[in-house]
Amino acid sequence: MKNPTSTKERILAAAEALFAQRGFDGASLRQLTASAGVNLAAVNYHFGSKEKLVEQVFKRRLDALNQHRLAELDKIAGRPGTTLEDVLAAYIRPALELSHEGNGSLFMRVLARAFAEHDDTLRQFLSENYGHVMRQFTAEFARLLPHLEKAELYWRIDLVTGALTHAMSGFGMIQRKDNVSEQQHREQTAAHLIRFAAAGLSHP
């Protein structure tokens, strides 16, 4: 008898790869079952529907990512010596670490698809499950940037998030050189992105 956990993980991994390549509407359950080596009954047993499968693809990555982000934020939030760069590092570095772990870059392409395809149901799911993370970061950004009105701050944070998603997806012009390790490349990306984001957020 097959291990249910391994079957579920195999379906999730196959779904992540297909969603990254074809998008949510473009990836069919027939393609998914063929890629995962399972039948439709297995997908229905573990997830119930394609919509629930999509949600679990996100939870599989985002639960751990946002726990890491909030743990880092908790170390610095509200403290007198905290800088804008400190908060950006807590937001950016865990995401970049995820994007360089295993098939993390695939998930980042899935995340980029979610923004590009304007799926309202998925956006509602992400807002309901992870909106509190952005609210906590936004509160700390607001504390450090009191000169910005709320609407302007939201615009800037949204643009920073877009830049981060782009950097994590691996689609950019800057690719890792052969003589640079994954860790060095990740550190370079983080340093450039934090410096860029800090300048954009703090602009008068």
PDB file of C-alpha atoms in Angstrom, residues 6-99:
ATOM      1  CA  SER A   6       4.071  10.625  -0.172  1.00  0.00           C
ATOM      2  CA  THR A   7       1.151  10.467  -2.600  1.00  0.00           C
ATOM      3  CA  LYS A   8      -0.122  13.820  -1.375  1.00  0.00           C
ATOM      4  CA  GLU A   9       3.333  15.369  -1.629  1.00  0.00           C
ATOM      5  CA  ARG A  10       3.779  13.965  -5.127  1.00  0.00           C
ATOM      6  CA  ILE A  11       0.500  15.552  -6.209  1.00  0.00           C
ATOM      7  CA  LEU A  12       1.472  18.891  -4.655  1.00  0.00           C
ATOM      8  CA  ALA A  13       4.891  18.869  -6.324  1.00  0.00           C
ATOM      9  CA  ALA A  14       3.377  18.024  -9.709  1.00  0.00           C
ATOM     10  CA  ALA A  15       0.712  20.700  -9.289  1.00  0.00           C
ATOM     11  CA  GLU A  16       3.291  23.319  -8.380  1.00  0.00           C
ATOM     12  CA  ALA A  17       5.334  22.543 -11.498  1.00  0.00           C
ATOM     13  CA  LEU A  18       2.272  22.568 -13.770  1.00  0.00           C
ATOM     14  CA  PHE A  19       0.858  25.786 -12.319  1.00  0.00           C
ATOM     15  CA  ALA A  20       4.238  27.470 -12.760  1.00  0.00           C
ATOM     16  CA  GLN A  21       4.380  26.375 -16.391  1.00  0.00           C
ATOM     17  CA  ARG A  22       0.760  26.638 -17.529  1.00  0.00           C
ATOM     18  CA  GLY A  23      -1.049  28.770 -14.977  1.00  0.00           C
ATOM     19  CA  PHE A  24      -4.059  27.742 -12.921  1.00  0.00           C
ATOM     20  CA  ASP A  25      -6.575  27.594 -15.740  1.00  0.00           C
ATOM     21  CA  GLY A  26      -4.111  26.104 -18.229  1.00  0.00           C
ATOM     22  CA  ALA A  27      -3.170  23.119 -16.074  1.00  0.00           C
ATOM     23  CA  SER A  28      -5.766  20.363 -16.310  1.00  0.00           C
ATOM     24  CA  LEU A  29      -6.405  17.602 -13.804  1.00  0.00           C
ATOM     25  CA  ARG A  30      -5.610  15.072 -16.531  1.00  0.00           C
ATOM     26  CA  GLN A  31      -2.148  16.604 -16.948  1.00  0.00           C
ATOM     27  CA  LEU A  32      -1.727  16.669 -13.193  1.00  0.00           C
ATOM     28  CA  THR A  33      -2.603  13.021 -12.635  1.00  0.00           C
ATOM     29  CA  ALA A  34      -0.300  11.966 -15.480  1.00  0.00           C
ATOM     30  CA  SER A  35       2.576  14.005 -14.074  1.00  0.00           C
ATOM     31  CA  ALA A  36       2.080  12.800 -10.490  1.00  0.00           C
ATOM     32  CA  GLY A  37       1.468   9.181 -11.514  1.00  0.00           C
ATOM     33  CA  VAL A  38      -1.855   8.991  -9.691  1.00  0.00           C
ATOM     34  CA  ASN A  39      -5.506   8.703 -10.647  1.00  0.00           C
ATOM     35  CA  LEU A  40      -8.214  11.329 -10.265  1.00  0.00           C
ATOM     36  CA  ALA A  41      -9.610   9.563  -7.220  1.00  0.00           C
ATOM     37  CA  ALA A  42      -6.355  10.226  -5.356  1.00  0.00           C
ATOM     38  CA  VAL A  43      -6.586  13.958  -6.106  1.00  0.00           C
ATOM     39  CA  ASN A  44     -10.200  14.049  -4.944  1.00  0.00           C
ATOM     40  CA  TYR A  45      -9.375  12.033  -1.816  1.00  0.00           C
ATOM     41  CA  HIS A  46      -6.572  14.331  -0.683  1.00  0.00           C
ATOM     42  CA  PHE A  47      -7.923  17.689  -1.855  1.00  0.00           C
ATOM     43  CA  GLY A  48     -11.569  17.437  -2.885  1.00  0.00           C
ATOM     44  CA  SER A  49     -11.309  19.895  -5.770  1.00  0.00           C
ATOM     45  CA  LYS A  50      -8.843  21.725  -7.972  1.00  0.00           C
ATOM     46  CA  GLU A  51      -9.491  24.937  -6.037  1.00  0.00           C
ATOM     47  CA  LYS A  52      -8.537  23.261  -2.746  1.00  0.00           C
ATOM     48  CA  LEU A  53      -5.459  21.791  -4.403  1.00  0.00           C
ATOM     49  CA  VAL A  54      -4.377  25.282  -5.482  1.00  0.00           C
ATOM     50  CA  GLU A  55      -4.837  26.517  -1.912  1.00  0.00           C
ATOM     51  CA  GLN A  56      -2.736  23.674  -0.519  1.00  0.00           C
ATOM     52  CA  VAL A  57       0.054  24.405  -2.994  1.00  0.00           C
ATOM     53  CA  PHE A  58       0.243  27.864  -1.455  1.00  0.00           C
ATOM     54  CA  LYS A  59      -0.091  26.710   2.159  1.00  0.00           C
ATOM     55  CA  ARG A  60       2.688  24.173   1.629  1.00  0.00           C
ATOM     56  CA  ARG A  61       5.159  27.022   1.107  1.00  0.00           C
ATOM     57  CA  LEU A  62       3.628  30.132   2.645  1.00  0.00           C
ATOM     58  CA  ASP A  63       2.929  28.784   6.135  1.00  0.00           C
ATOM     59  CA  ALA A  64       6.625  28.194   6.822  1.00  0.00           C
ATOM     60  CA  LEU A  65       7.727  31.342   4.984  1.00  0.00           C
ATOM     61  CA  ASN A  66       5.484  33.644   6.960  1.00  0.00           C
ATOM     62  CA  GLN A  67       6.294  31.987  10.277  1.00  0.00           C
ATOM     63  CA  HIS A  68       9.943  32.733   9.499  1.00  0.00           C
ATOM     64  CA  ARG A  69       9.143  36.329   8.523  1.00  0.00           C
ATOM     65  CA  LEU A  70       7.125  37.001  11.668  1.00  0.00           C
ATOM     66  CA  ALA A  71       9.794  35.451  13.883  1.00  0.00           C
ATOM     67  CA  GLU A  72      12.355  37.834  12.387  1.00  0.00           C
ATOM     68  CA  LEU A  73      10.004  40.796  12.677  1.00  0.00           C
ATOM     69  CA  ASP A  74       9.249  39.978  16.305  1.00  0.00           C
ATOM     70  CA  LYS A  75      12.934  40.461  17.151  1.00  0.00           C
ATOM     71  CA  ILE A  76      12.963  44.074  15.968  1.00  0.00           C
ATOM     72  CA  ALA A  77       9.415  45.484  15.866  1.00  0.00           C
ATOM     73  CA  GLY A  78       8.807  48.570  17.967  1.00  0.00           C
ATOM     74  CA  ARG A  79      12.388  48.910  19.162  1.00  0.00           C
ATOM     75  CA  PRO A  80      14.116  52.298  19.114  1.00  0.00           C
ATOM     76  CA  GLY A  81      17.160  51.115  17.177  1.00  0.00           C
ATOM     77  CA  THR A  82      15.256  49.319  14.423  1.00  0.00           C
ATOM     78  CA  THR A  83      15.960  50.637  10.929  1.00  0.00           C
ATOM     79  CA  LEU A  84      13.960  50.452   7.737  1.00  0.00           C
ATOM     80  CA  GLU A  85      16.605  48.100   6.359  1.00  0.00           C
ATOM     81  CA  ASP A  86      16.111  45.770   9.352  1.00  0.00           C
ATOM     82  CA  VAL A  87      12.389  45.433   8.623  1.00  0.00           C
ATOM     83  CA  LEU A  88      13.011  44.951   4.912  1.00  0.00           C
ATOM     84  CA  ALA A  89      15.542  42.225   5.699  1.00  0.00           C
ATOM     85  CA  ALA A  90      12.944  40.410   7.828  1.00  0.00           C
ATOM     86  CA  TYR A  91      10.524  40.595   4.896  1.00  0.00           C
ATOM     87  CA  ILE A  92      12.911  39.900   2.022  1.00  0.00           C
ATOM     88  CA  ARG A  93      15.559  37.446   3.233  1.00  0.00           C
ATOM     89  CA  PRO A  94      13.222  34.568   4.251  1.00  0.00           C
ATOM     90  CA  ALA A  95      11.516  34.790   0.859  1.00  0.00           C
ATOM     91  CA  LEU A  96      14.807  34.712  -1.017  1.00  0.00           C
ATOM     92  CA  GLU A  97      15.929  31.729   1.059  1.00  0.00           C
ATOM     93  CA  LEU A  98      12.755  29.884   0.078  1.00  0.00           C
ATOM     94  CA  SER A  99      13.229  30.729  -3.598  1.00  0.00           C
TER      95      SER A  99
END
